[in-house]
Amino acid sequence: MGEAFLKLEQLTVGYGANTVLHSIDLAIRKGEFVALLGSSGCGKTTLLRAIAGFVPPSGGRVAVSGREVTQLPPDKRGMALVFQSYALWPHMTVAQNIGYGLKLKRRPKSEIAARVAEMENLLGLQGLGARKPGQLSGGQRQRVALGRALAIDPEILLLDEPLSNLDARIRLTVRHEIRALQRRLGITAIHVTHDREEAMVMADRIVILKDGHIAQQGTPEEIYNRPASSFVAAFLGAENRLLLQAERLPGGSGGGIGEAVRIAASPVSAEALLPLAGRDLQSGPVEARFRAEAAELLPAQAGTAPVDGALTLSGHVTAVSYPGGQWRHGVKVGEADIQVDAPAAFAVGDAVTVRIKSGDLFLYPTEGGASRLAAMPPEGVGKRSAEVVEA
């Protein structure tokens, strides 16, 4: 991935007897935009604040461009943090807020004025320099906070859920503005968010945290299409969850697909022969996950006959809604409740067939279980529309 500009080695952070971050190793390239993604309490904000120097680690080190900064105060690390609340001084004008960090550094007034004007032009705040924060919109206050951070010319920009206080329409606009600005300046940025769509559209690389550990990291395409665990798959939208019985088959066992996995038939599912495709599976119970939009919903008359490279299920519709674009159906399959999207609405009570192609089906080994479809309890992952603020 190239030489690391910011490097964390075995970084551990705790509060009293409670360890929040467990031996985090992370390397970030210069100019890279990295999103720290996870649900409330996973440790992402603590990690950002440990990088910034506001939370002392109990172990490990932080280095920037080969220089260890683990014990340095925040103002000596070459970083700037944009807080979730923006933390603007209400009694100061826009210009005074933007220039506040430079004033603390005792820069000449002429230099501060020039830099403030540069930030106002860069962020579309021209003509607002004399206003107080209370006279600005949410999007404008966010730009002022960003301008204050950038005014000191940091090597690393840290963003702690800076868009969570904006309404949905403004949030879409501002996140693209931040990304375009980061690319234009070539600055290294680390962005904390609970919103997976926000992370997907903004970041070069996403680091997913769970319980103080890195669950997976990679490009948006990598983690979306190849989630490393059931937790990651669920967090990235594959919330449908079934327990199946599988048998791993060697190459040449039939179907001309090389190594394969056979999913056993059940009263509500046809036998399925799927390519192994690099999945880490052995014979036994497996956990299957898939996204509502990745499944195909058909009338029951389509039958439950096996289709090459697909899992075929039978069930009945329990709920129908229209969130936009496609109809969302609740479907009862055995003991499991799943959701499936379709271009046309089925009626509640309709018998239906659900098909999921192998490439859209994520399979993971699991312990215990039986050769039946079973409902499994949710893991409490964030929904797309959820507004979760980390404590």
CSV table of C-alpha atoms in Angstrom, one decimal:
chain,number,residue,atom,x,y,z
A,1,MET,CA,0.0,0.0,0.0
A,2,GLY,CA,3.0,2.3,-0.1
A,3,GLU,CA,4.9,4.0,2.7
A,4,ALA,CA,2.9,4.8,5.8
A,5,PHE,CA,2.6,8.5,6.7
A,6,LEU,CA,0.6,7.9,9.9
A,7,LYS,CA,1.3,4.7,11.7
A,8,LEU,CA,-0.4,3.2,14.7
A,9,GLU,CA,1.3,0.2,16.4
A,10,GLN,CA,-0.4,-1.9,19.0
A,11,LEU,CA,-2.3,1.2,20.2
A,12,THR,CA,-4.3,0.3,23.3
A,13,VAL,CA,-6.6,2.7,25.2
A,14,GLY,CA,-8.7,2.1,28.3
A,15,TYR,CA,-10.7,4.0,30.8
A,16,GLY,CA,-10.0,2.5,34.3
A,17,ALA,CA,-10.4,-1.2,34.0
A,18,ASN,CA,-12.3,-1.0,30.7
A,19,THR,CA,-10.2,-1.4,27.6
A,20,VAL,CA,-11.8,0.4,24.7
A,21,LEU,CA,-9.1,-0.2,22.0
A,22,HIS,CA,-7.2,-3.4,21.8
A,23,SER,CA,-3.7,-3.3,20.2
A,24,ILE,CA,-4.7,-1.4,17.0
A,25,ASP,CA,-2.3,-1.6,14.1
A,26,LEU,CA,-3.1,0.8,11.3
A,27,ALA,CA,-1.0,2.5,8.5
A,28,ILE,CA,-2.3,5.4,6.5
A,29,ARG,CA,-0.7,6.9,3.4
A,30,LYS,CA,0.0,10.6,2.9
A,31,GLY,CA,-3.0,12.1,1.1
A,32,GLU,CA,-5.3,9.2,1.9
A,33,PHE,CA,-8.9,9.6,3.0
A,34,VAL,CA,-9.7,7.0,5.6
A,35,ALA,CA,-13.1,6.5,7.2
A,36,LEU,CA,-13.4,4.9,10.7
A,37,LEU,CA,-16.8,3.2,10.5
A,38,GLY,CA,-18.7,1.4,13.3
A,39,SER,CA,-21.8,1.5,15.5
A,40,SER,CA,-22.0,3.3,18.8
A,41,GLY,CA,-19.5,2.2,21.4
A,42,CYS,CA,-17.1,0.4,19.0
A,43,GLY,CA,-14.2,2.8,19.8
A,44,LYS,CA,-13.9,4.8,16.6
A,45,THR,CA,-14.2,8.2,18.3
A,46,THR,CA,-11.7,7.1,21.0
A,47,LEU,CA,-9.3,6.0,18.3
A,48,LEU,CA,-9.6,9.4,16.6
A,49,ARG,CA,-9.0,11.3,19.9
A,50,ALA,CA,-6.0,9.0,20.7
A,51,ILE,CA,-4.5,9.9,17.3
A,52,ALA,CA,-5.2,13.6,18.0
A,53,GLY,CA,-3.6,13.4,21.5
A,54,PHE,CA,-6.7,14.1,23.5
A,55,VAL,CA,-6.8,10.6,25.0
A,56,PRO,CA,-3.6,9.1,26.3
A,57,PRO,CA,-2.9,5.4,25.2
A,58,SER,CA,-2.1,2.8,27.8
A,59,GLY,CA,0.1,1.0,25.3
A,60,GLY,CA,1.5,1.2,21.8
A,61,ARG,CA,2.7,4.2,19.7
A,62,VAL,CA,1.6,6.8,17.2
A,63,ALA,CA,4.1,8.0,14.5
A,64,VAL,CA,3.7,10.7,11.8
A,65,SER,CA,6.2,10.6,9.0
A,66,GLY,CA,8.5,8.4,11.1
A,67,ARG,CA,8.4,10.8,14.0
A,68,GLU,CA,6.9,9.4,17.2
A,69,VAL,CA,4.2,11.7,18.6
A,70,THR,CA,2.6,9.3,21.2
A,71,GLN,CA,3.5,11.6,24.2
A,72,LEU,CA,3.2,14.9,22.4
A,73,PRO,CA,0.3,17.3,23.2
A,74,PRO,CA,-2.4,17.9,20.5
A,75,ASP,CA,-0.9,21.2,19.3
A,76,LYS,CA,2.5,19.6,18.6
A,77,ARG,CA,1.3,16.8,16.4
A,78,GLY,CA,0.6,18.7,13.2
A,79,MET,CA,-3.1,17.7,13.2
A,80,ALA,CA,-6.4,19.5,13.4
A,81,LEU,CA,-9.7,18.1,14.7
A,82,VAL,CA,-13.2,19.1,13.5
A,83,PHE,CA,-15.5,18.3,16.4
A,84,GLN,CA,-19.0,16.9,16.0
A,85,SER,CA,-20.5,19.9,17.7
A,86,TYR,CA,-18.2,22.3,15.7
A,87,ALA,CA,-17.2,23.9,19.0
A,88,LEU,CA,-17.3,27.5,17.6
A,89,TRP,CA,-16.9,30.4,19.9
A,90,PRO,CA,-20.4,32.0,19.9
A,91,HIS,CA,-19.2,35.5,20.8
A,92,MET,CA,-16.6,35.5,17.9
A,93,THR,CA,-17.2,36.4,14.3
A,94,VAL,CA,-16.7,33.9,11.5
A,95,ALA,CA,-13.3,35.6,10.7
A,96,GLN,CA,-12.3,35.4,14.4
A,97,ASN,CA,-13.2,31.8,14.7
A,98,ILE,CA,-11.3,30.8,11.5
A,99,GLY,CA,-8.2,32.7,12.7
A,100,TYR,CA,-8.3,31.5,16.3
A,101,GLY,CA,-5.7,28.8,15.9
A,102,LEU,CA,-3.3,31.2,14.2
A,103,LYS,CA,-3.9,33.8,16.9
A,104,LEU,CA,-2.9,31.2,19.5
A,105,LYS,CA,0.3,30.6,17.5
A,106,ARG,CA,0.9,34.4,17.7
A,107,ARG,CA,1.0,34.9,14.0
A,108,PRO,CA,1.1,38.5,12.7
A,109,LYS,CA,-2.3,40.1,12.2
A,110,SER,CA,-1.7,40.7,8.5
A,111,GLU,CA,-0.9,37.0,8.1
A,112,ILE,CA,-4.0,35.9,10.0
A,113,ALA,CA,-6.2,38.2,7.9
A,114,ALA,CA,-4.8,36.9,4.7
A,115,ARG,CA,-5.2,33.3,5.7
A,116,VAL,CA,-8.8,33.9,6.9
A,117,ALA,CA,-9.6,35.5,3.6
A,118,GLU,CA,-8.1,32.5,1.8
A,119,MET,CA,-10.2,30.1,3.9
A,120,GLU,CA,-13.4,32.1,3.3
A,121,ASN,CA,-12.8,32.0,-0.4
A,122,LEU,CA,-12.0,28.3,-0.4
A,123,LEU,CA,-15.1,27.4,1.6
A,124,GLY,CA,-17.6,29.7,0.0
A,125,LEU,CA,-17.9,32.0,3.1
A,126,GLN,CA,-17.2,35.3,1.4
A,127,GLY,CA,-19.2,38.1,2.9
A,128,LEU,CA,-19.9,36.3,6.1
A,129,GLY,CA,-16.7,37.1,8.0
A,130,ALA,CA,-18.5,39.6,10.3
A,131,ARG,CA,-21.3,37.3,11.3
A,132,LYS,CA,-21.6,35.3,14.5
A,133,PRO,CA,-22.2,31.5,14.5
A,134,GLY,CA,-25.7,32.0,15.6
A,135,GLN,CA,-26.5,33.9,12.4
A,136,LEU,CA,-25.3,31.0,10.2
A,137,SER,CA,-27.0,27.9,8.8
A,138,GLY,CA,-25.8,24.4,9.9
A,139,GLY,CA,-23.8,24.0,6.7
A,140,GLN,CA,-22.2,27.3,7.1
A,141,ARG,CA,-21.1,26.6,10.7
A,142,GLN,CA,-19.7,23.3,9.5
A,143,ARG,CA,-17.6,25.2,6.9
A,144,VAL,CA,-16.4,27.6,9.5
A,145,ALA,CA,-15.2,24.8,11.7
A,146,LEU,CA,-13.5,23.2,8.7
A,147,GLY,CA,-11.9,26.6,7.9
A,148,ARG,CA,-10.6,27.0,11.4
A,149,ALA,CA,-9.0,23.5,11.2
A,150,LEU,CA,-7.4,24.1,7.8
A,151,ALA,CA,-6.2,27.6,8.6
A,152,ILE,CA,-3.3,26.2,10.6
A,153,ASP,CA,-2.2,24.1,7.6
A,154,PRO,CA,-2.3,20.7,9.4
A,155,GLU,CA,-0.6,17.6,8.0
A,156,ILE,CA,-3.6,15.5,9.1
A,157,LEU,CA,-7.2,16.5,9.2
A,158,LEU,CA,-9.4,14.6,11.8
A,159,LEU,CA,-13.2,14.7,11.4
A,160,ASP,CA,-15.4,13.5,14.2
A,161,GLU,CA,-18.8,12.9,12.7
A,162,PRO,CA,-18.9,16.5,11.4
A,163,LEU,CA,-22.0,15.9,9.3
A,164,SER,CA,-24.3,14.3,11.9
A,165,ASN,CA,-25.8,17.6,12.9
A,166,LEU,CA,-26.9,18.5,9.4
A,167,ASP,CA,-30.2,17.6,7.8
A,168,ALA,CA,-30.1,14.9,5.2
A,169,ARG,CA,-30.2,17.2,2.1
A,170,ILE,CA,-27.4,19.4,3.3
A,171,ARG,CA,-25.4,16.4,4.5
A,172,LEU,CA,-25.3,15.0,0.9
A,173,THR,CA,-23.9,18.3,-0.4
A,174,VAL,CA,-21.4,18.9,2.3
A,175,ARG,CA,-19.9,15.5,2.2
A,176,HIS,CA,-19.1,15.8,-1.4
A,177,GLU,CA,-17.6,19.3,-0.8
A,178,ILE,CA,-15.3,17.9,2.0
A,179,ARG,CA,-14.2,15.1,-0.3
A,180,ALA,CA,-13.5,17.5,-3.2
A,181,LEU,CA,-11.6,19.8,-0.9
A,182,GLN,CA,-9.5,17.0,0.6
A,183,ARG,CA,-8.5,15.9,-2.9
A,184,ARG,CA,-7.7,19.4,-4.0
A,185,LEU,CA,-5.5,20.1,-1.0
A,186,GLY,CA,-3.9,16.6,-1.0
A,187,ILE,CA,-4.3,16.5,2.8
A,188,THR,CA,-4.4,13.3,4.8
A,189,ALA,CA,-7.9,12.9,6.4
A,190,ILE,CA,-9.4,10.5,8.9
A,191,HIS,CA,-13.2,10.7,9.2
A,192,VAL,CA,-15.3,9.0,11.9
A,193,THR,CA,-18.8,8.1,11.0
A,194,HIS,CA,-21.6,5.6,11.8
A,195,ASP,CA,-23.1,6.1,8.3
A,196,ARG,CA,-21.9,3.4,5.9
A,197,GLU,CA,-23.1,5.3,2.8
A,198,GLU,CA,-21.2,8.3,3.9
A,199,ALA,CA,-18.0,6.2,4.4
A,200,MET,CA,-18.5,4.5,1.0
A,201,VAL,CA,-18.8,7.7,-1.0
A,202,MET,CA,-16.1,9.7,0.8
A,203,ALA,CA,-13.2,7.4,1.7
A,204,ASP,CA,-10.4,5.8,-0.2
A,205,ARG,CA,-10.3,3.1,2.5
A,206,ILE,CA,-12.7,2.1,5.2
A,207,VAL,CA,-11.7,0.7,8.6
A,208,ILE,CA,-14.6,-1.1,10.3
A,209,LEU,CA,-14.3,-1.3,14.1
A,210,LYS,CA,-16.1,-3.7,16.4
A,211,ASP,CA,-15.6,-3.8,20.2
A,212,GLY,CA,-12.3,-2.0,20.0
A,213,HIS,CA,-10.8,-4.2,17.3
A,214,ILE,CA,-10.5,-3.8,13.5
A,215,ALA,CA,-13.1,-6.1,12.0
A,216,GLN,CA,-12.0,-5.4,8.4
A,217,GLN,CA,-10.3,-2.7,6.3
A,218,GLY,CA,-10.2,-2.1,2.6
A,219,THR,CA,-11.5,-0.1,-0.3
A,220,PRO,CA,-15.3,0.5,-0.4
A,221,GLU,CA,-15.6,-2.0,-3.2
A,222,GLU,CA,-13.6,-4.6,-1.3
A,223,ILE,CA,-15.5,-4.5,1.9
A,224,TYR,CA,-18.9,-4.2,0.3
A,225,ASN,CA,-18.4,-7.2,-2.1
A,226,ARG,CA,-16.2,-9.3,0.1
A,227,PRO,CA,-17.1,-8.8,3.7
A,228,ALA,CA,-14.7,-10.8,5.9
A,229,SER,CA,-17.3,-11.8,8.6
A,230,SER,CA,-21.0,-12.0,9.3
A,231,PHE,CA,-20.8,-8.8,11.4
A,232,VAL,CA,-19.2,-6.8,8.5
A,233,ALA,CA,-21.7,-8.2,6.0
A,234,ALA,CA,-24.6,-7.2,8.2
A,235,PHE,CA,-23.1,-3.7,8.9
A,236,LEU,CA,-22.8,-3.2,5.1
A,237,GLY,CA,-26.5,-4.0,4.5
A,238,ALA,CA,-26.6,-7.8,4.3
A,239,GLU,CA,-29.0,-8.0,7.2
A,240,ASN,CA,-31.0,-11.1,6.0
A,241,ARG,CA,-29.6,-13.9,8.1
A,242,LEU,CA,-30.3,-17.7,7.8
A,243,LEU,CA,-28.7,-20.9,9.2
A,244,LEU,CA,-28.1,-23.5,6.5
A,245,GLN,CA,-26.4,-27.0,6.4
A,246,ALA,CA,-23.6,-27.2,3.9
A,247,GLU,CA,-21.3,-29.8,2.5
A,248,ARG,CA,-17.9,-28.9,1.0
A,249,LEU,CA,-17.2,-30.8,-2.2
A,250,PRO,CA,-13.8,-31.3,-3.9
A,251,GLY,CA,-13.3,-30.2,-7.5
A,252,GLY,CA,-14.8,-32.4,-10.2
A,253,SER,CA,-17.8,-33.4,-8.0
A,254,GLY,CA,-20.3,-32.1,-10.5
A,255,GLY,CA,-21.5,-29.0,-12.1
A,256,GLY,CA,-18.2,-28.2,-13.7
A,257,ILE,CA,-17.6,-25.4,-11.2
A,258,GLY,CA,-14.5,-26.7,-9.4
A,259,GLU,CA,-14.6,-26.8,-5.6
A,260,ALA,CA,-18.1,-26.4,-4.5
A,261,VAL,CA,-20.4,-26.2,-1.5
A,262,ARG,CA,-23.8,-28.1,-1.5
A,263,ILE,CA,-26.6,-26.5,0.5
A,264,ALA,CA,-28.9,-29.2,1.8
A,265,ALA,CA,-32.5,-29.3,0.9
A,266,SER,CA,-35.2,-28.5,3.5
A,267,PRO,CA,-38.9,-28.2,3.6
A,268,VAL,CA,-38.6,-24.5,2.4
A,269,SER,CA,-35.4,-24.6,0.3
A,270,ALA,CA,-34.2,-26.6,-2.7
A,271,GLU,CA,-30.8,-28.2,-2.7
A,272,ALA,CA,-28.2,-25.8,-4.1
A,273,LEU,CA,-24.8,-26.3,-5.6
A,274,LEU,CA,-22.6,-23.2,-5.3
A,275,PRO,CA,-19.0,-22.5,-6.3
A,276,LEU,CA,-16.7,-22.4,-3.2
A,277,ALA,CA,-15.2,-19.2,-4.7
A,278,GLY,CA,-12.6,-18.8,-2.0
A,279,ARG,CA,-15.0,-19.1,0.9
A,280,ASP,CA,-13.5,-20.4,4.1
A,281,LEU,CA,-16.0,-23.2,4.6
A,282,GLN,CA,-16.1,-26.8,5.8
A,283,SER,CA,-18.9,-29.2,5.9
A,284,GLY,CA,-21.5,-28.4,8.6
A,285,PRO,CA,-23.8,-25.5,9.6
A,286,VAL,CA,-23.1,-22.2,7.9
A,287,GLU,CA,-24.5,-18.7,8.4
A,288,ALA,CA,-25.9,-17.1,5.2
A,289,ARG,CA,-26.3,-13.4,4.7
A,290,PHE,CA,-27.6,-11.4,1.8
A,291,ARG,CA,-29.0,-7.9,0.9
A,292,ALA,CA,-32.7,-7.3,0.3
A,293,GLU,CA,-31.9,-5.7,-3.1
A,294,ALA,CA,-29.7,-8.7,-4.1
A,295,ALA,CA,-32.5,-11.3,-3.9
A,296,GLU,CA,-35.0,-12.0,-6.6
A,297,LEU,CA,-38.7,-12.4,-5.6
A,298,LEU,CA,-40.9,-14.5,-7.8
A,299,PRO,CA,-44.4,-16.0,-7.7
A,300,ALA,CA,-44.5,-19.4,-6.1
A,301,GLN,CA,-45.5,-20.8,-9.4
A,302,ALA,CA,-41.9,-20.3,-10.5
A,303,GLY,CA,-41.3,-23.4,-8.3
A,304,THR,CA,-38.5,-24.3,-6.0
A,305,ALA,CA,-36.5,-26.3,-8.6
A,306,PRO,CA,-32.7,-25.8,-8.2
A,307,VAL,CA,-31.1,-23.1,-10.4
A,308,ASP,CA,-27.4,-23.4,-11.1
A,309,GLY,CA,-25.3,-21.2,-8.8
A,310,ALA,CA,-28.3,-19.9,-6.7
A,311,LEU,CA,-30.1,-20.6,-3.5
A,312,THR,CA,-33.8,-21.0,-3.9
A,313,LEU,CA,-36.2,-20.5,-1.0
A,314,SER,CA,-40.0,-20.6,-0.6
A,315,GLY,CA,-42.1,-18.6,1.7
A,316,HIS,CA,-45.0,-16.1,2.0
A,317,VAL,CA,-45.2,-12.3,2.1
A,318,THR,CA,-45.9,-10.8,5.5
A,319,ALA,CA,-45.5,-7.1,4.8
A,320,VAL,CA,-45.2,-4.7,1.9
A,321,SER,CA,-43.9,-1.1,1.9
A,322,TYR,CA,-42.5,1.4,-0.6
A,323,PRO,CA,-39.3,3.1,0.5
A,324,GLY,CA,-38.7,4.4,-3.0
A,325,GLY,CA,-37.4,2.8,-6.2
A,326,GLN,CA,-38.4,-0.8,-5.3
A,327,TRP,CA,-41.1,-2.4,-3.2
A,328,ARG,CA,-39.8,-3.8,0.1
A,329,HIS,CA,-41.3,-7.1,1.1
A,330,GLY,CA,-41.2,-8.9,4.5
A,331,VAL,CA,-41.1,-12.7,3.7
A,332,LYS,CA,-41.4,-15.6,6.1
A,333,VAL,CA,-39.2,-18.5,5.2
A,334,GLY,CA,-39.5,-21.3,7.7
A,335,GLU,CA,-38.8,-19.7,11.0
A,336,ALA,CA,-36.8,-16.8,9.5
A,337,ASP,CA,-38.1,-13.3,8.6
A,338,ILE,CA,-36.2,-11.8,5.7
A,339,GLN,CA,-36.6,-8.7,3.5
A,340,VAL,CA,-36.6,-8.8,-0.3
A,341,ASP,CA,-36.9,-5.9,-2.8
A,342,ALA,CA,-38.9,-6.2,-6.1
A,343,PRO,CA,-39.9,-3.9,-8.9
A,344,ALA,CA,-43.6,-4.8,-8.4
A,345,ALA,CA,-45.6,-5.3,-5.2
A,346,PHE,CA,-46.8,-8.7,-4.1
A,347,ALA,CA,-49.8,-9.0,-1.7
A,348,VAL,CA,-49.5,-9.9,1.9
A,349,GLY,CA,-50.1,-13.6,2.2
A,350,ASP,CA,-48.8,-14.4,-1.4
A,351,ALA,CA,-46.7,-17.6,-1.7
A,352,VAL,CA,-43.4,-16.6,-3.2
A,353,THR,CA,-40.0,-18.0,-4.3
A,354,VAL,CA,-36.8,-16.2,-3.3
A,355,ARG,CA,-33.6,-16.7,-5.3
A,356,ILE,CA,-30.2,-15.4,-4.4
A,357,LYS,CA,-27.3,-15.9,-6.8
A,358,SER,CA,-24.0,-17.3,-5.4
A,359,GLY,CA,-22.1,-14.0,-5.9
A,360,ASP,CA,-24.7,-12.2,-3.7
A,361,LEU,CA,-24.7,-14.8,-1.0
A,362,PHE,CA,-22.2,-14.4,1.9
A,363,LEU,CA,-21.5,-17.7,3.7
A,364,TYR,CA,-19.7,-18.0,7.0
A,365,PRO,CA,-18.8,-20.9,9.3
A,366,THR,CA,-20.8,-21.2,12.5
A,367,GLU,CA,-20.9,-23.5,15.5
A,368,GLY,CA,-23.8,-25.7,16.4
A,369,GLY,CA,-27.1,-25.3,14.5
A,370,ALA,CA,-29.2,-27.8,12.5
A,371,SER,CA,-30.1,-28.6,8.9
A,372,ARG,CA,-33.0,-26.3,8.9
A,373,LEU,CA,-33.6,-22.6,8.1
A,374,ALA,CA,-33.7,-20.8,11.4
A,375,ALA,CA,-34.3,-17.3,12.6
A,376,MET,CA,-31.3,-15.8,14.3
A,377,PRO,CA,-31.3,-12.8,16.7
A,378,PRO,CA,-30.1,-9.5,15.3
A,379,GLU,CA,-26.7,-8.1,16.2
A,380,GLY,CA,-27.8,-4.5,16.7
A,381,VAL,CA,-26.0,-3.2,13.7
A,382,GLY,CA,-26.8,0.3,12.5
A,383,LYS,CA,-29.5,0.8,9.8
A,384,ARG,CA,-28.9,3.1,6.9
A,385,SER,CA,-31.2,5.7,8.2
A,386,ALA,CA,-30.1,5.5,11.8
A,387,GLU,CA,-28.7,8.5,13.6
A,388,VAL,CA,-26.4,7.1,16.2
A,389,VAL,CA,-24.1,9.3,18.2
A,390,GLU,CA,-21.2,7.6,19.9
A,391,ALA,CA,-20.9,8.3,23.6
